Coordinates of C-alpha atoms (C1' of nucleotides) in Angstrom, one line a residue:
Chain A
X1 CA 77.1 101.9 99.8
X2 CA 76.5 105.4 101.1
X3 CA 73.4 107.0 101.7
X4 CA 73.1 110.2 99.7
X5 CA 70.4 113.2 100.6
X6 CA 69.2 113.9 96.7
X7 CA 69.6 117.4 97.5
X8 CA 70.1 119.8 94.8
X9 CA 73.6 120.9 96.5
X10 CA 74.7 117.3 97.5
X11 CA 74.4 116.2 93.6
X12 CA 76.6 119.2 92.6
X13 CA 79.2 117.7 95.2
X14 CA 79.3 114.7 94.0
X15 CA 79.7 115.6 90.7
X16 CA 82.7 117.9 91.3
X17 CA 84.0 114.5 93.1
X18 CA 83.7 112.9 90.1
X19 CA 85.4 115.6 88.2
X20 CA 88.3 115.8 90.4
X21 CA 88.8 112.1 90.4
X22 CA 88.3 111.9 86.6
X23 CA 91.2 114.6 86.4
X24 CA 93.4 112.6 89.2
X25 CA 93.3 109.8 87.4
X26 CA 94.5 110.9 83.9
X27 CA 97.0 112.9 85.4
X28 CA 98.3 110.2 87.5
X29 CA 98.1 107.7 84.5
X30 CA 100.2 110.3 82.6
X31 CA 103.0 111.9 84.6
X32 CA 103.0 109.4 87.5
X33 CA 101.8 109.6 90.8
X34 CA 105.2 112.0 92.3
X35 CA 105.1 114.7 89.2
X36 CA 101.3 115.0 89.7
X37 CA 100.8 118.3 92.1
X38 CA 97.5 118.5 93.4
X39 CA 97.6 122.3 91.9
X40 CA 97.8 120.4 89.0
X41 CA 95.2 118.2 89.2
X42 CA 92.7 121.1 90.8
X43 CA 93.7 123.3 87.3
X44 CA 92.7 120.0 85.4
X45 CA 89.6 119.4 86.9
X46 CA 89.1 123.2 86.8
X47 CA 88.5 123.6 90.3
X48 CA 90.1 125.5 92.9
X49 CA 93.0 123.4 95.1
X50 CA 91.3 123.8 98.5
X51 CA 88.3 122.0 96.8
X52 CA 90.4 118.8 95.7
X53 CA 91.7 119.0 99.9
X54 CA 88.0 119.1 101.2
X55 CA 87.4 116.0 98.9
X56 CA 90.2 114.2 99.9
X57 CA 92.0 113.8 103.3
X58 CA 95.7 114.2 101.1
X59 CA 97.3 113.3 98.4
X60 CA 97.7 109.3 99.4
X61 CA 93.5 109.6 100.0
X62 CA 93.3 110.6 96.5
X63 CA 95.4 108.1 95.2
X64 CA 93.4 104.7 96.7
X65 CA 89.7 106.9 95.5
X66 CA 91.5 106.9 91.9
X67 CA 92.2 103.5 91.6
X68 CA 89.1 102.1 93.7
X69 CA 87.2 101.9 89.7
X70 CA 90.2 99.8 89.2
X71 CA 90.3 97.7 92.6
X72 CA 86.9 96.7 92.0
X73 CA 87.5 95.5 88.4
X74 CA 90.3 93.7 88.9
X75 CA 87.9 91.5 92.0
X76 CA 85.5 91.3 89.5
X77 CA 87.9 89.7 87.0
X78 CA 89.0 87.2 89.9
X79 CA 85.8 86.3 90.9
X80 CA 84.9 85.8 87.1
X81 CA 88.0 83.6 85.5
X82 CA 89.0 81.3 88.5
X83 CA 88.8 78.0 87.3
X84 CA 86.9 76.6 89.8
X85 CA 87.9 72.9 89.3
X86 CA 91.1 73.5 90.1
X87 CA 93.5 72.8 93.5
X88 CA 93.5 75.9 95.8
X89 CA 97.2 76.7 95.1
X90 CA 96.3 77.2 91.4
X91 CA 93.6 79.4 91.9
X92 CA 95.3 81.6 94.6
X93 CA 98.5 82.4 92.3
X94 CA 95.5 83.1 89.4
X95 CA 94.3 85.5 91.7
X96 CA 98.2 86.4 92.3
X97 CA 98.8 86.7 88.3
X98 CA 96.2 88.9 87.8
X99 CA 96.9 91.9 90.6
X100 CA 100.9 91.1 89.7
X101 CA 100.1 91.9 85.9
X102 CA 98.0 95.1 87.0
X103 CA 100.9 96.1 88.9
X104 CA 103.0 96.1 86.2
X105 CA 101.0 98.1 84.0
X106 CA 100.9 100.9 86.7
X107 CA 104.4 100.3 88.5
X108 CA 103.9 104.1 90.1
X109 CA 100.5 104.2 91.0
X110 CA 100.9 100.8 92.5
X111 CA 103.8 101.4 94.1
X112 CA 102.4 104.3 95.9
X113 CA 99.1 102.9 97.1
X114 CA 100.8 100.0 98.6
X115 CA 103.4 101.7 100.1
X116 CA 100.3 103.7 101.8
X117 CA 98.2 100.7 102.3
X118 CA 100.6 98.6 103.7
X119 CA 101.3 101.3 106.7
X120 CA 97.8 102.7 107.1
X121 CA 99.1 104.2 110.3
X122 CA 96.3 106.2 112.3
X123 CA 92.8 105.7 110.7
X124 CA 92.8 103.8 107.8
X125 CA 91.0 105.0 105.3
X126 CA 87.6 102.6 104.0
X127 CA 89.6 101.7 100.7
X128 CA 92.3 100.2 102.2
X129 CA 90.1 98.3 104.5
X130 CA 87.8 96.9 102.2
X131 CA 90.7 95.7 100.2
X132 CA 92.3 93.7 103.0
X133 CA 88.9 92.7 103.5
X134 CA 88.4 91.3 99.7
X135 CA 91.9 89.6 100.2
X136 CA 91.1 87.8 103.5
X137 CA 87.4 86.8 102.3
X138 CA 88.6 85.1 99.1
X139 CA 91.4 83.7 100.6
X140 CA 90.1 81.9 103.7
X141 CA 86.8 80.7 101.3
X142 CA 89.2 79.2 99.2
X143 CA 91.2 77.6 101.4
X144 CA 88.2 76.3 103.4
X145 CA 86.7 74.7 100.5
X146 CA 90.2 72.9 99.2
X147 CA 90.2 72.1 103.2
X148 CA 86.3 70.3 102.7
X149 CA 87.9 68.7 99.4
X150 CA 90.4 67.1 101.3
X151 CA 93.4 68.9 99.9
X152 CA 94.4 70.6 103.3
X153 CA 95.2 68.1 106.7
X154 CA 91.9 69.3 108.9
X155 CA 94.1 70.7 111.8
X156 CA 94.8 73.5 110.1
X157 CA 93.5 77.2 111.0
X158 CA 92.5 78.3 107.5
X159 CA 92.9 81.9 109.1
X160 CA 96.2 81.3 109.7
X161 CA 97.3 79.7 106.4
X162 CA 95.6 82.7 104.8
X163 CA 97.5 85.2 106.6
X164 CA 100.5 83.1 106.0
X165 CA 100.1 83.3 102.2
X166 CA 99.0 86.8 102.1
X167 CA 101.8 87.8 103.7
X168 CA 104.0 86.1 101.3
X169 CA 102.0 87.7 98.4
X170 CA 102.5 90.9 100.1
X171 CA 106.3 90.3 100.1
X172 CA 106.5 89.5 96.8
X173 CA 104.9 92.8 95.8
X174 CA 107.1 95.0 98.2
X175 CA 110.2 93.3 96.6
X176 CA 108.4 93.1 92.6
X177 CA 107.8 96.8 92.8
X178 CA 111.0 98.0 93.6
X179 CA 111.9 97.1 90.8
X180 CA 111.7 100.0 88.6
X181 CA 109.7 97.2 85.9
X182 CA 108.1 95.1 87.7
X183 CA 108.2 91.7 85.9
X184 CA 104.7 89.4 86.8
X185 CA 106.2 86.4 85.8
X186 CA 109.0 86.4 88.0
X187 CA 106.7 87.8 90.8
X188 CA 104.2 85.0 90.4
X189 CA 107.2 82.3 90.2
X190 CA 108.8 83.4 93.4
X191 CA 105.1 83.1 94.9
X192 CA 104.9 80.0 93.7
X193 CA 108.3 78.7 95.7
X194 CA 106.9 80.4 98.2
X195 CA 103.4 79.1 98.5
X196 CA 104.5 75.6 97.8
X197 CA 106.5 76.1 100.8
X198 CA 103.9 76.9 102.9
X199 CA 101.5 74.4 101.1
X200 CA 103.5 71.1 101.9
X201 CA 103.8 71.8 105.3
X202 CA 99.9 71.8 104.9
X203 CA 99.2 68.8 102.4
X204 CA 97.9 65.7 103.9
X205 CA 100.5 63.2 101.7
X206 CA 103.5 62.5 103.5
X207 CA 106.3 65.1 102.8
X208 CA 109.1 62.7 101.6
X209 CA 107.1 61.9 97.8
X210 CA 108.7 64.6 95.6
Chain B
X1 CA 134.9 100.5 106.2
X2 CA 135.3 103.7 103.8
X3 CA 139.2 105.1 103.1
X4 CA 139.1 108.5 104.4
X5 CA 141.9 110.9 103.0
X6 CA 143.6 112.1 106.3
X7 CA 143.5 115.6 105.2
X8 CA 142.5 118.7 107.0
X9 CA 139.4 119.5 105.4
X10 CA 138.0 115.6 105.3
X11 CA 138.4 115.7 108.9
X12 CA 136.5 119.0 109.5
X13 CA 133.8 117.7 107.1
X14 CA 133.4 113.9 108.5
X15 CA 133.1 116.2 112.0
X16 CA 129.9 117.9 110.7
X17 CA 128.6 115.0 109.8
X18 CA 129.0 113.6 113.3
X19 CA 127.3 116.4 114.9
X20 CA 124.3 116.7 112.0
X21 CA 123.9 112.7 113.1
X22 CA 123.5 113.9 116.7
X23 CA 121.1 116.2 116.2
X24 CA 119.1 114.1 114.3
X25 CA 119.4 111.2 116.8
X26 CA 118.5 113.2 119.1
X27 CA 115.5 115.2 117.3
X28 CA 114.1 112.0 115.9
X29 CA 114.3 110.3 119.4
X30 CA 112.4 113.1 120.8
X31 CA 110.1 114.5 118.6
X32 CA 109.3 111.7 116.4
X33 CA 110.3 111.7 112.5
X34 CA 107.4 113.6 111.1
X35 CA 107.4 116.3 113.5
X36 CA 111.2 116.7 112.8
X37 CA 112.2 119.1 110.1
X38 CA 115.4 119.5 108.9
X39 CA 115.6 123.0 109.5
X40 CA 115.4 121.9 113.3
X41 CA 118.2 119.5 112.7
X42 CA 120.0 122.2 111.0
X43 CA 119.9 124.9 113.7
X44 CA 120.1 122.0 116.6
X45 CA 123.6 121.0 115.1
X46 CA 124.6 124.8 114.5
X47 CA 124.9 124.5 110.8
X48 CA 123.3 125.5 107.6
X49 CA 120.1 123.6 105.9
X50 CA 122.3 123.4 102.6
X51 CA 125.0 121.4 105.2
X52 CA 122.6 118.8 106.2
X53 CA 121.3 118.2 102.7
X54 CA 124.9 117.6 101.2
X55 CA 125.6 115.6 103.8
X56 CA 122.6 113.1 103.4
X57 CA 120.4 112.6 100.1
X58 CA 117.2 113.4 101.6
X59 CA 115.2 113.3 105.2
X60 CA 114.9 109.2 104.8
X61 CA 118.7 108.7 104.2
X62 CA 119.3 111.0 107.8
X63 CA 116.9 108.5 109.4
X64 CA 118.4 105.6 108.1
X65 CA 122.3 106.8 108.7
X66 CA 120.9 107.9 112.2
X67 CA 119.8 104.6 112.7
X68 CA 122.8 102.4 111.8
X69 CA 124.5 102.5 114.7
X70 CA 121.4 101.2 117.1
X71 CA 121.1 98.4 114.0
X72 CA 124.6 97.2 114.3
X73 CA 124.5 97.1 117.5
X74 CA 121.0 94.9 117.5
X75 CA 123.0 92.7 115.3
X76 CA 125.7 92.1 117.8
X77 CA 123.2 91.6 119.9
X78 CA 121.3 88.7 118.2
X79 CA 124.9 87.2 117.5
X80 CA 126.3 87.5 121.3
X81 CA 122.8 86.1 122.8
X82 CA 121.5 83.5 120.3
X83 CA 120.9 80.2 122.2
X84 CA 123.5 78.0 120.3
X85 CA 122.5 74.4 120.9
X86 CA 118.3 75.6 119.8
X87 CA 117.3 74.5 116.9
X88 CA 116.5 76.9 114.0
X89 CA 113.4 77.9 114.7
X90 CA 114.2 78.9 118.1
X91 CA 116.8 80.9 116.9
X92 CA 115.3 82.4 114.7
X93 CA 112.3 83.5 116.8
X94 CA 115.0 85.1 119.2
X95 CA 116.6 87.1 116.8
X96 CA 113.0 88.4 115.3
X97 CA 112.2 89.0 119.4
X98 CA 115.3 91.3 119.9
X99 CA 114.2 93.4 116.5
X100 CA 110.1 93.3 117.2
X101 CA 111.4 95.1 120.9
X102 CA 113.2 97.4 119.3
X103 CA 110.8 98.5 116.9
X104 CA 108.7 98.5 119.7
X105 CA 110.9 101.0 121.7
X106 CA 110.9 103.4 118.4
X107 CA 108.0 103.5 116.8
X108 CA 107.7 106.7 115.1
X109 CA 111.6 105.5 113.5
X110 CA 111.5 102.4 112.8
X111 CA 107.9 102.8 110.9
X112 CA 109.5 105.1 108.6
X113 CA 113.1 103.3 108.2
X114 CA 110.9 100.4 107.2
X115 CA 108.7 102.2 105.4
X116 CA 111.7 103.6 103.1
X117 CA 113.6 100.3 103.5
X118 CA 110.4 98.5 101.8
X119 CA 110.5 100.0 98.6
X120 CA 114.1 101.2 97.9
X121 CA 112.9 102.7 94.7
X122 CA 116.0 103.8 92.4
X123 CA 119.6 103.2 93.9
X124 CA 118.8 102.4 97.2
X125 CA 120.8 103.4 100.1
X126 CA 123.9 101.4 100.8
X127 CA 122.8 101.2 104.6
X128 CA 119.6 99.3 103.7
X129 CA 121.4 96.9 101.3
X130 CA 123.7 95.9 104.2
X131 CA 120.5 95.4 106.2
X132 CA 119.0 93.0 103.6
X133 CA 122.0 91.5 103.5
X134 CA 122.6 90.9 106.9
X135 CA 119.4 89.0 107.5
X136 CA 120.2 86.7 104.8
X137 CA 123.6 85.8 105.4
X138 CA 122.4 85.1 109.4
X139 CA 119.0 83.3 107.9
X140 CA 120.7 81.3 104.8
X141 CA 123.4 80.5 107.7
X142 CA 121.3 79.2 110.0
X143 CA 119.1 77.0 108.1
X144 CA 121.9 75.2 106.8
X145 CA 123.2 74.4 109.9
X146 CA 119.5 73.2 110.4
X147 CA 119.4 71.0 107.4
X148 CA 123.2 69.4 108.4
X149 CA 121.8 68.7 111.5
X150 CA 118.6 67.0 110.3
X151 CA 116.4 69.3 111.6
X152 CA 115.5 70.0 107.6
X153 CA 114.5 67.8 104.7
X154 CA 117.7 67.7 102.6
X155 CA 116.0 68.9 99.3
X156 CA 114.8 72.1 100.8
X157 CA 116.3 74.9 99.2
X158 CA 117.6 77.2 102.3
X159 CA 118.0 80.3 100.8
X160 CA 114.0 80.1 99.1
X161 CA 113.2 79.0 102.9
X162 CA 114.9 81.9 103.9
X163 CA 113.0 84.3 101.8
X164 CA 109.5 83.0 102.8
X165 CA 110.3 83.4 106.7
X166 CA 112.1 86.5 105.7
X167 CA 108.9 87.6 104.2
X168 CA 106.6 86.4 107.0
X169 CA 109.2 88.1 109.2
X170 CA 108.4 91.6 107.1
X171 CA 104.8 91.2 106.9
X172 CA 104.5 90.8 110.7
X173 CA 106.1 94.3 110.9
X174 CA 104.3 96.2 108.9
X175 CA 101.2 94.5 110.4
X176 CA 102.5 95.3 113.7
X177 CA 104.6 98.7 112.7
X178 CA 100.9 99.6 111.6
X179 CA 99.6 99.7 115.0
X180 CA 100.0 103.2 117.1
X181 CA 101.7 101.6 120.0
X182 CA 103.3 97.8 118.3
X183 CA 103.0 95.1 121.0
X184 CA 106.2 93.2 120.7
X185 CA 104.8 90.0 122.5
X186 CA 101.7 89.8 119.6
X187 CA 104.4 90.2 116.7
X188 CA 106.0 87.4 117.9
X189 CA 103.0 85.3 118.5
X190 CA 102.2 85.8 114.9
X191 CA 105.9 85.0 113.7
X192 CA 105.5 81.7 115.5
X193 CA 102.5 80.8 114.0
X194 CA 103.4 81.6 110.4
X195 CA 107.1 80.3 111.1
X196 CA 105.5 76.8 112.3
X197 CA 103.2 76.8 108.9
X198 CA 106.6 76.8 107.3
X199 CA 108.8 74.9 109.3
X200 CA 106.0 72.0 109.5
X201 CA 106.2 71.6 105.6
X202 CA 109.9 71.6 105.5
X203 CA 110.3 68.9 108.6
X204 CA 111.5 65.5 107.9
X205 CA 108.5 64.1 110.3
X206 CA 105.4 63.0 108.9
X207 CA 103.2 66.0 109.2
X208 CA 100.3 63.7 110.8
X209 CA 102.1 63.9 114.1
X210 CA 101.6 67.6 114.5
Chain C
dT1 C1' 155.1 132.1 99.6
dT2 C1' 151.7 133.0 96.0
dC3 C1' 148.1 132.3 93.6
dG4 C1' 144.8 129.1 91.0
dT5 C1' 141.7 125.5 91.9
dT6 C1' 138.6 122.4 94.6
dG7 C1' 135.2 122.0 97.3
dC8 C1' 132.7 122.4 101.6
dA9 C1' 129.3 125.5 103.6
dT10 C1' 125.6 128.7 103.4
dG11 C1' 120.6 130.6 103.2
dA12 C1' 117.9 132.2 100.1
dA13 C1' 114.7 130.7 96.5
dC14 C1' 111.6 127.3 95.1
dA15 C1' 108.0 123.5 94.8
dT16 C1' 104.8 121.3 96.7
dG17 C1' 101.5 119.4 100.4
dT18 C1' 98.2 121.3 103.9
dT19 C1' 95.5 124.5 106.5
dC20 C1' 92.1 128.4 106.7
dA21 C1' 89.5 132.7 107.3
dA22 C1' 86.6 134.5 103.7
dT23 C1' 83.0 134.3 99.9
dA24 C1' 79.2 132.6 98.1
dT25 C1' 74.9 130.3 97.2
dA26 C1' 71.9 126.2 98.5
dC27 C1' 69.1 125.2 102.1
dG28 C1' 64.6 125.0 105.3
dG29 C1' 61.9 127.9 108.4
dA30 C1' 59.1 131.6 109.6
Chain D
dT1 C1' 59.2 136.0 100.1
dC2 C1' 62.3 136.8 103.3
dC3 C1' 66.2 135.4 106.6
dG4 C1' 69.6 132.8 109.3
dT5 C1' 72.6 128.6 109.1
dA6 C1' 75.0 125.7 107.1
dT7 C1' 78.3 124.0 103.4
dA8 C1' 80.8 123.7 99.5
dT9 C1' 84.0 126.6 97.1
dT10 C1' 88.5 129.3 96.9
dG11 C1' 93.3 130.5 97.0
dA12 C1' 96.8 132.9 99.8
dA13 C1' 99.2 131.7 103.3
dC14 C1' 101.7 128.4 105.8
dA15 C1' 105.1 124.4 106.5
dT16 C1' 108.7 121.9 104.7
dG17 C1' 111.7 118.9 101.9
dT18 C1' 114.8 119.8 98.3
dT19 C1' 117.6 122.9 95.1
dC20 C1' 121.4 126.4 93.3
dA21 C1' 124.3 130.0 92.8
dT22 C1' 127.9 132.3 95.3
dG23 C1' 131.3 132.4 99.8
dC24 C1' 135.2 131.3 101.3
dA25 C1' 138.9 128.8 103.3
dA26 C1' 141.5 124.5 102.3
dC27 C1' 144.9 122.8 98.9
dG28 C1' 148.5 122.0 96.4
dA29 C1' 151.8 123.3 92.9
dA30 C1' 155.3 127.4 91.1

DNA sequence: TTCGTTGCATGAACATGTTCAATATACGGA
DNA sequence: TCCGTATATTGAACATGTTCATGCAACGAA
């Protein structure tokens, strides 16, 4: 991913970075994002305040870096557990469900990360861009397959449809995470009804049915 | 809207509130949200720092209060300029256009207000709830009328459909406002394509006609 | 009018994210 | 081996949102 000149100093640097990251994860999880101070992270990691800031642009970057591992694990889980022989609606909602459940497990962290992710002003961090890319790839690929299977009309642009579905997903996330205790089932139900509205327009069947 | 016991002291209080609000609007507009400090607002208004904080819960509340007037003006503009004899798609996109243009005029303020609005954790301010309500009322009303006119199939739930459209609107807002210079035309084009995807599913015509 | 109460106004103090000049030390060439 | 350079590390200093004890002026009852 990133070339590391295997010099003694660089190893040292990567190690302190890891130490900081571990400390941050621990404190974020225990105290939540708001109550975790940079100073506390530094002290817990046994480094200076400035060291933390030299490794991570700001507190938000520290958060996204700390959650990077979780994120990758979720992507893997989605890839591993998605029912291959189900229709695209089921597949996408399954992926959403996995993420909703994670959000419910870490409301504070998810909330703040999403807040940052949505308004990645200026140069958006590489992590968030990666998140966006991953979602796009999964979404568009799933839709294309479904289209080839005839579940979606050929004249539908899968890129646009993914954008529409992803938009509803983000919307459900913001609404759901606005509550003190996000309810993944409720969020999923909401996403289902919104998804169906879009899916119906893309369906090859006559809309009169159902 | 709010009963004021007409005592001398309360008038005084309302007046200082107004002065602070004017100062905030001026500075927010000139410097942008990030570069405007509470201290600067206080000094510009000729009051103490604590006075500002006693009138507004935090900086974000000050922003939403300062933009309240603009917001109401936009709502009025929407009500006054919406083409009554157009279909619901045109009507809703017209409303969106007015807001997009405003966002483009005040990128910094809009961005930060939206950021707050989307994640109204804890007790969300009355302003933001009002915004949400207004959008819902306009949206649902418009859709219901269209449904009665036969533009939307009778079995579609207008509440859900509004949620879907509003979700796409919010999504376009976040994507558009993430850019340094939001382009209202581009945002509108994006919203149009997403809206059409939903509208097609709700249309009484056969989807084959495109 | 007088006096105790109420509540707005105030700025110093606090909490915390962020910056920066100084320091130490690994690095690579002479 | 020795030295100049680059850079990781550091914590004090800074910027700024937020809190709080205090003062003071308006209020209303006696």
